[in-house]
mmCIF file with all atom_site columns, C-alpha atoms in Angstrom:
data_model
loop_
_atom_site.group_PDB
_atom_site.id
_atom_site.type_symbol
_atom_site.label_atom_id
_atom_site.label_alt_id
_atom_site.label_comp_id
_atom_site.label_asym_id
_atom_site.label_entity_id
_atom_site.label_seq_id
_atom_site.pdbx_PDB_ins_code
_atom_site.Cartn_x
_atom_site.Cartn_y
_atom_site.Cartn_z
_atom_site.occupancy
_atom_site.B_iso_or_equiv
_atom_site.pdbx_formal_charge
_atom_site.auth_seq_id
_atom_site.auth_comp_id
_atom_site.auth_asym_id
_atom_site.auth_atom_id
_atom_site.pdbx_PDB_model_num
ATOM 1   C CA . UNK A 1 1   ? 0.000   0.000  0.000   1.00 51.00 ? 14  UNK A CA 1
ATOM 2   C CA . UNK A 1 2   ? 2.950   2.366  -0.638  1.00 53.00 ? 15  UNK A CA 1
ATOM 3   C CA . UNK A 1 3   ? 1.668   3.470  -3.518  1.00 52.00 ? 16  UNK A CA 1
ATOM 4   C CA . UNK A 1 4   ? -0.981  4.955  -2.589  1.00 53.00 ? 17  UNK A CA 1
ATOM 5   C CA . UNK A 1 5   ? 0.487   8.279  -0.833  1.00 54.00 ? 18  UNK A CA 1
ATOM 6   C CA . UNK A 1 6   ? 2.712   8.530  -4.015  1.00 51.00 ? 19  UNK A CA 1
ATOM 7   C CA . UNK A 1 7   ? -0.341  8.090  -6.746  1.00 52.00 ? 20  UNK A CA 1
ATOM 8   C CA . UNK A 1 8   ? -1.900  11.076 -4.583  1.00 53.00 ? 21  UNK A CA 1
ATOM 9   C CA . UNK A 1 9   ? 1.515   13.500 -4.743  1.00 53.00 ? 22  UNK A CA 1
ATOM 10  C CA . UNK A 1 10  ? 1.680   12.822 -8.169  1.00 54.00 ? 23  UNK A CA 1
ATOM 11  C CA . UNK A 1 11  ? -1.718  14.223 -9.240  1.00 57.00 ? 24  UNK A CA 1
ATOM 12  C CA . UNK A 1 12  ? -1.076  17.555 -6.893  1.00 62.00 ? 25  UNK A CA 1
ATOM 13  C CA . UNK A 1 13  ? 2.260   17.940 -8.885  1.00 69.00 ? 26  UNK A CA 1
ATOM 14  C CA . UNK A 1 14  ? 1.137   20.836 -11.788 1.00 75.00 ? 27  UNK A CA 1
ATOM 15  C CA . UNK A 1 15  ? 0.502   19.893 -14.964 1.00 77.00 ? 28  UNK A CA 1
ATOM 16  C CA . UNK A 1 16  ? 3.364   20.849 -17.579 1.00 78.00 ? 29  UNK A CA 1
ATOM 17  C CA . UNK A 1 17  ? 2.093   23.067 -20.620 1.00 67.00 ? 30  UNK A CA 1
ATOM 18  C CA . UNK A 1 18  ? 1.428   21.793 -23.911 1.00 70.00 ? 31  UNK A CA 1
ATOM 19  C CA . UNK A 1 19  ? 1.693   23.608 -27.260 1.00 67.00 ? 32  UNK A CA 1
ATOM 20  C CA . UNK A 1 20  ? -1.969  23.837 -27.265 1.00 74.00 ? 33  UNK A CA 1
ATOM 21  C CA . UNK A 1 21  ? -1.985  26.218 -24.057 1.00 72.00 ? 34  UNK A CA 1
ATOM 22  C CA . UNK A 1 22  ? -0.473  28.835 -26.099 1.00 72.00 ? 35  UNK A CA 1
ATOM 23  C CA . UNK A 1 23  ? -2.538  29.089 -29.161 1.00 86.00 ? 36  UNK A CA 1
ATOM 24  C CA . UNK A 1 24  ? -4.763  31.934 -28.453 1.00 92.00 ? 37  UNK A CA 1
ATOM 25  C CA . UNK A 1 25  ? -8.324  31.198 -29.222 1.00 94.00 ? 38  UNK A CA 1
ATOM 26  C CA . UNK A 1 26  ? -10.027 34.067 -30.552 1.00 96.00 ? 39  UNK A CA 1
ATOM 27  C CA . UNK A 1 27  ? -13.587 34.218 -29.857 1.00 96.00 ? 40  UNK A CA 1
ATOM 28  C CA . UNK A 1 28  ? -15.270 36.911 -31.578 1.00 95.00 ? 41  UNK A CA 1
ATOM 29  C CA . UNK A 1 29  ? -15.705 41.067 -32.672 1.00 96.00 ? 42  UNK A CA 1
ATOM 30  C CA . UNK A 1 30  ? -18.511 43.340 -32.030 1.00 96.00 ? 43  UNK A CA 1
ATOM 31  C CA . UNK A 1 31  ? -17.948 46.729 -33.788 1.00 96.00 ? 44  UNK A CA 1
ATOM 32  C CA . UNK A 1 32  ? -20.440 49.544 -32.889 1.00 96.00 ? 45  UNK A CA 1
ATOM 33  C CA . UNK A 1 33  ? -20.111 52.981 -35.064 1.00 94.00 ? 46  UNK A CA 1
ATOM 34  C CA . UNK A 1 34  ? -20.419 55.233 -31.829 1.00 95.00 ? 47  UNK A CA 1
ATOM 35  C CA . UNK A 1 35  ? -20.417 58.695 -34.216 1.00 91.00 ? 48  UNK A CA 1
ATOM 36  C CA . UNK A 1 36  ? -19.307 59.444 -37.504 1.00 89.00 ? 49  UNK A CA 1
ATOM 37  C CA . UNK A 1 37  ? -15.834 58.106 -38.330 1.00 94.00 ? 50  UNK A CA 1
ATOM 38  C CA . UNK A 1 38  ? -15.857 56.801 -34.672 1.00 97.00 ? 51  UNK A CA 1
ATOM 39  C CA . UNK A 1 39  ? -15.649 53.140 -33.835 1.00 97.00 ? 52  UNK A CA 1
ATOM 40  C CA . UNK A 1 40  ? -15.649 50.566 -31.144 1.00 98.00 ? 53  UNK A CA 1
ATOM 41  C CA . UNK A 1 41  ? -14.407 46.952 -31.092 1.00 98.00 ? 54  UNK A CA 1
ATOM 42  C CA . UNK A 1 42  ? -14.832 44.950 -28.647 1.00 98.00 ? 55  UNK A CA 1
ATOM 43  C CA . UNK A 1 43  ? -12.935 41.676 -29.026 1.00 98.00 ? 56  UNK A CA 1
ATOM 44  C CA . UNK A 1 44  ? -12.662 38.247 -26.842 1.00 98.00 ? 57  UNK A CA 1
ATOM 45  C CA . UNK A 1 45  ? -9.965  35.899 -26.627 1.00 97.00 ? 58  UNK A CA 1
ATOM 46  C CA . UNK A 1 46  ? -8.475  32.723 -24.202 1.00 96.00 ? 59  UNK A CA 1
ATOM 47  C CA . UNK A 1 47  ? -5.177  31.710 -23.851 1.00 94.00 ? 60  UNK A CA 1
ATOM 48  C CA . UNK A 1 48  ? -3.536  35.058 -24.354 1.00 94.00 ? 61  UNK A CA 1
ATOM 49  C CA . UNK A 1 49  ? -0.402  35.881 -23.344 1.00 91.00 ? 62  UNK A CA 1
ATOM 50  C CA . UNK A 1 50  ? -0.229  38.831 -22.043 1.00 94.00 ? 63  UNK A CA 1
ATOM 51  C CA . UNK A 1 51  ? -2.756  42.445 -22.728 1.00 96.00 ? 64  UNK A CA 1
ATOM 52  C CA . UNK A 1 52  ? -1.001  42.894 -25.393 1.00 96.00 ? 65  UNK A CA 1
ATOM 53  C CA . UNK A 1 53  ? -2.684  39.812 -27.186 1.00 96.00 ? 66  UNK A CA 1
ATOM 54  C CA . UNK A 1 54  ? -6.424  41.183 -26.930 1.00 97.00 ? 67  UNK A CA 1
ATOM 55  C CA . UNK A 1 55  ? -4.907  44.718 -28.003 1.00 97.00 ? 68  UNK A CA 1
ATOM 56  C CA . UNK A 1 56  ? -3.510  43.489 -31.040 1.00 98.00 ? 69  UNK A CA 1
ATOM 57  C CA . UNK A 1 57  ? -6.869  41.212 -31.659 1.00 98.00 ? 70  UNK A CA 1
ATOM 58  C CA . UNK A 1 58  ? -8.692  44.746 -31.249 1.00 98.00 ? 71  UNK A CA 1
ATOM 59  C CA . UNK A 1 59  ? -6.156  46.736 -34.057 1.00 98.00 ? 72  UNK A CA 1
ATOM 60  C CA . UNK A 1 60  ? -6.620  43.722 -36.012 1.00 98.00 ? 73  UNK A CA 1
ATOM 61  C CA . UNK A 1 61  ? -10.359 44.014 -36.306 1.00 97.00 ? 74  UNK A CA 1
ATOM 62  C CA . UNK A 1 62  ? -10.151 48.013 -36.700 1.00 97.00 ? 75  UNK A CA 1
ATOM 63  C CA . UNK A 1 63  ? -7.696  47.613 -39.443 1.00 97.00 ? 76  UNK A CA 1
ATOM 64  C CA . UNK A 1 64  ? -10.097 44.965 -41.669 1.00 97.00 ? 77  UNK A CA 1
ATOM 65  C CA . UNK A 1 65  ? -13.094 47.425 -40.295 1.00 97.00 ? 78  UNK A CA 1
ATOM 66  C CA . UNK A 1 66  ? -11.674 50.111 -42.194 1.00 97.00 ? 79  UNK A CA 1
ATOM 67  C CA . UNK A 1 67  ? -10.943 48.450 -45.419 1.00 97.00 ? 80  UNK A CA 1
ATOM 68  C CA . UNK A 1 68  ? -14.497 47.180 -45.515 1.00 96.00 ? 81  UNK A CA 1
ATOM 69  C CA . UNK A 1 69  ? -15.696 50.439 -45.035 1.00 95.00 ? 82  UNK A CA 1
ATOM 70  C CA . UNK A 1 70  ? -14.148 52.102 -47.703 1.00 96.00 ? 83  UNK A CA 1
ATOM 71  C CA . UNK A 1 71  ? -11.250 53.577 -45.644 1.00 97.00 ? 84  UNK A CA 1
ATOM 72  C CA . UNK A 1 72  ? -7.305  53.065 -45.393 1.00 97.00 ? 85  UNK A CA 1
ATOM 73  C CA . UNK A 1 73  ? -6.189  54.585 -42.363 1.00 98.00 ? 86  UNK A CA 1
ATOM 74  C CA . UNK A 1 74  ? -7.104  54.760 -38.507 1.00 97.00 ? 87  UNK A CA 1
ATOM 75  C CA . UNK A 1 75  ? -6.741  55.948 -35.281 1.00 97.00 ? 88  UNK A CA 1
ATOM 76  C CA . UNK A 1 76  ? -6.172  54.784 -31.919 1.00 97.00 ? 89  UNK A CA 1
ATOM 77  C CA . UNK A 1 77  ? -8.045  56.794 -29.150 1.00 97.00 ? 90  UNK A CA 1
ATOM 78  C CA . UNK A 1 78  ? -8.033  53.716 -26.376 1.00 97.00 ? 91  UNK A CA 1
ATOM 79  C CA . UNK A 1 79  ? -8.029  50.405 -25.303 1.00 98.00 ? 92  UNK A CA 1
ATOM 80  C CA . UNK A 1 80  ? -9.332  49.188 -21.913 1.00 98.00 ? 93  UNK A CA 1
ATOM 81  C CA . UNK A 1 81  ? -8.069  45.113 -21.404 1.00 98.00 ? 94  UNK A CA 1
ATOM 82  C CA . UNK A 1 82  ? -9.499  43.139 -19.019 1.00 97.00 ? 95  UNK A CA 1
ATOM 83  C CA . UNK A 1 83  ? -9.248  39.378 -18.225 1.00 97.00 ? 96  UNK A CA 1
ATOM 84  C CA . UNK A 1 84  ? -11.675 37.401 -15.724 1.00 96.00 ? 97  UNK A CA 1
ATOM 85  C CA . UNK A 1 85  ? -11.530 33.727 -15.708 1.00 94.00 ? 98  UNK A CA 1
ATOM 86  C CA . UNK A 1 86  ? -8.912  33.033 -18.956 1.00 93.00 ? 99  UNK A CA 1
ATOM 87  C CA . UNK A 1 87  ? -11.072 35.522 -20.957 1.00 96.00 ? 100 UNK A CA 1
ATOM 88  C CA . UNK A 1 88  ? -9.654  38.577 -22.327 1.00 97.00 ? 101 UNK A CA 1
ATOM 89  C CA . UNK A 1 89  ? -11.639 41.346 -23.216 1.00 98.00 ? 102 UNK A CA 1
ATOM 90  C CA . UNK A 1 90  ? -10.346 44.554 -25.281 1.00 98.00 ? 103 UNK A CA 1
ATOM 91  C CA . UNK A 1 91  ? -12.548 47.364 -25.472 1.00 98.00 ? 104 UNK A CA 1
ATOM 92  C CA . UNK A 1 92  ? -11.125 49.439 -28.133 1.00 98.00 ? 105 UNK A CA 1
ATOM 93  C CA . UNK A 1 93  ? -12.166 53.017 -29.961 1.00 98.00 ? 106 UNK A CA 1
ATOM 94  C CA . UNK A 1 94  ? -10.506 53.878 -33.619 1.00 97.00 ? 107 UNK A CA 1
ATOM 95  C CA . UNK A 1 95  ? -11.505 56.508 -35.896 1.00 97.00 ? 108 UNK A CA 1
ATOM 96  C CA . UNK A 1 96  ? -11.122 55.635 -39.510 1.00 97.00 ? 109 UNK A CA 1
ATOM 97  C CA . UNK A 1 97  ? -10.402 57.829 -41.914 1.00 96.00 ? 110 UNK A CA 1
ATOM 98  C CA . UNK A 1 98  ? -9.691  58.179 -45.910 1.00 94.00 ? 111 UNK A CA 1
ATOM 99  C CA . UNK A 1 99  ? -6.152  59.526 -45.548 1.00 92.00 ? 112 UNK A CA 1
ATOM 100 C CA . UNK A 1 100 ? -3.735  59.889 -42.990 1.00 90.00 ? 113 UNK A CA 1
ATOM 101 C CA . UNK A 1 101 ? -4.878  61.416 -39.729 1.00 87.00 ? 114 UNK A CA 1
ATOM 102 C CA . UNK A 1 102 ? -2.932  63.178 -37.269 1.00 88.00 ? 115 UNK A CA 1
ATOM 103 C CA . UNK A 1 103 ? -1.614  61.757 -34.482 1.00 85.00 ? 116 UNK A CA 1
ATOM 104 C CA . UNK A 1 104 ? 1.038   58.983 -32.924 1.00 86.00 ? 117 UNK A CA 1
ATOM 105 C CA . UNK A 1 105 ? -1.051  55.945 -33.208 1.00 92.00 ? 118 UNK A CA 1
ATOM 106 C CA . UNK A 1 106 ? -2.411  55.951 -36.582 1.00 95.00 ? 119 UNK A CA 1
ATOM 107 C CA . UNK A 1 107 ? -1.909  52.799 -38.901 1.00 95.00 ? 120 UNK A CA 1
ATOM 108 C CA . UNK A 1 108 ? -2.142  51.821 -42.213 1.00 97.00 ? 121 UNK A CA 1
ATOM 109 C CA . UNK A 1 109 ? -5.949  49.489 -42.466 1.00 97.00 ? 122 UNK A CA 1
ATOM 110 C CA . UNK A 1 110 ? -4.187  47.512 -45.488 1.00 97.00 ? 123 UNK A CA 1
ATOM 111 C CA . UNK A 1 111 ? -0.862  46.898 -44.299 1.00 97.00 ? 124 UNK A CA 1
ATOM 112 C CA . UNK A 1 112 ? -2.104  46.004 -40.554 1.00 97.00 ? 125 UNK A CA 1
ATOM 113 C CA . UNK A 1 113 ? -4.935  43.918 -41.748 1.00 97.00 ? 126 UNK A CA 1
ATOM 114 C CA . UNK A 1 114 ? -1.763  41.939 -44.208 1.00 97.00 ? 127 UNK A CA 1
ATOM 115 C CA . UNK A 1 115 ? 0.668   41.969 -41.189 1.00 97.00 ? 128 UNK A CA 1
ATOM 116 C CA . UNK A 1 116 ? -2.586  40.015 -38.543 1.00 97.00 ? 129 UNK A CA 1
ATOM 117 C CA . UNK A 1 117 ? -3.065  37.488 -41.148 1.00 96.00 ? 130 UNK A CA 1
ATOM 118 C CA . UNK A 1 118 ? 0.329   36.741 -41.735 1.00 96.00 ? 131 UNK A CA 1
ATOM 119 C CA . UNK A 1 119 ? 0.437   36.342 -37.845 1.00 95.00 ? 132 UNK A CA 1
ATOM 120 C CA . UNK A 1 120 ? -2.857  34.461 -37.863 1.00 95.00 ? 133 UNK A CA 1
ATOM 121 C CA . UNK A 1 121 ? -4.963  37.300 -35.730 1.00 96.00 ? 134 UNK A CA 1
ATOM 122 C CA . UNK A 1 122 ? -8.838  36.757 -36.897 1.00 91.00 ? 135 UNK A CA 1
ATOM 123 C CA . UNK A 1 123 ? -10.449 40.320 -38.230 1.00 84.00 ? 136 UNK A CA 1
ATOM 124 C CA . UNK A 1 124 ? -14.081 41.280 -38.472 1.00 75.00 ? 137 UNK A CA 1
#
């Protein structure tokens, strides 16, 4: 009956990570125009790394947004991360514009939404 007390340290012992633990599983976009060439994304996501995951899940969806509506540049005004329970939740505001607006944050919509699928980031 030795066994027994080691059968029951072994199963305390943590479990090791797999490859699978890091694949971030992206689980969806909801976009709401809030006015004019103002936009909000909020995105949802497990196994992210870090807040910089869901944030890059949030430009990803504001980059395709603006391509789809007609636009090729955008804006960063925020992004407010959260994570309860393995989700992480981005709640993200972009304005989109035709040409290049002012500002620090700003990206190109075509070459953001090329550089997320290379890197296998989901859009809208």
């Amino acid at each position: 009956m030795a066994l027994a007390p080691l059968m029951l340290l072994a199963a305390c012992e943590p479990q090791v990570p797999v490859a699978e633990d890091f694949i971030p599983d992206y689980k969806g976009v909801e976009t709401q125009l809030l006015d004019g060439d103002l936009v909000q994304f909020n995105v949802a996501m497990t196994k992210a790394l870090s807040a910089q995951d869901v944030s890059d899940y949030a430009e990803c969806a504001a980059a395709q947004y603006t391509l789809i509506r007609g636009y090729g540049f955008a804006r960063h005004v925020r992004t407010n991360v959260s994570e309860e329970g393995g989700i992480w939740r981005a709640d993200a505001v972009y304005t989109i514009s035709p040409s290049l607006p002012k500002g620090l944050k700003t990206i190109d919509a075509e070459v953001t939404a090329f550089q997320c699928a290379e890197r296998g980031i989901p859009t809208v």
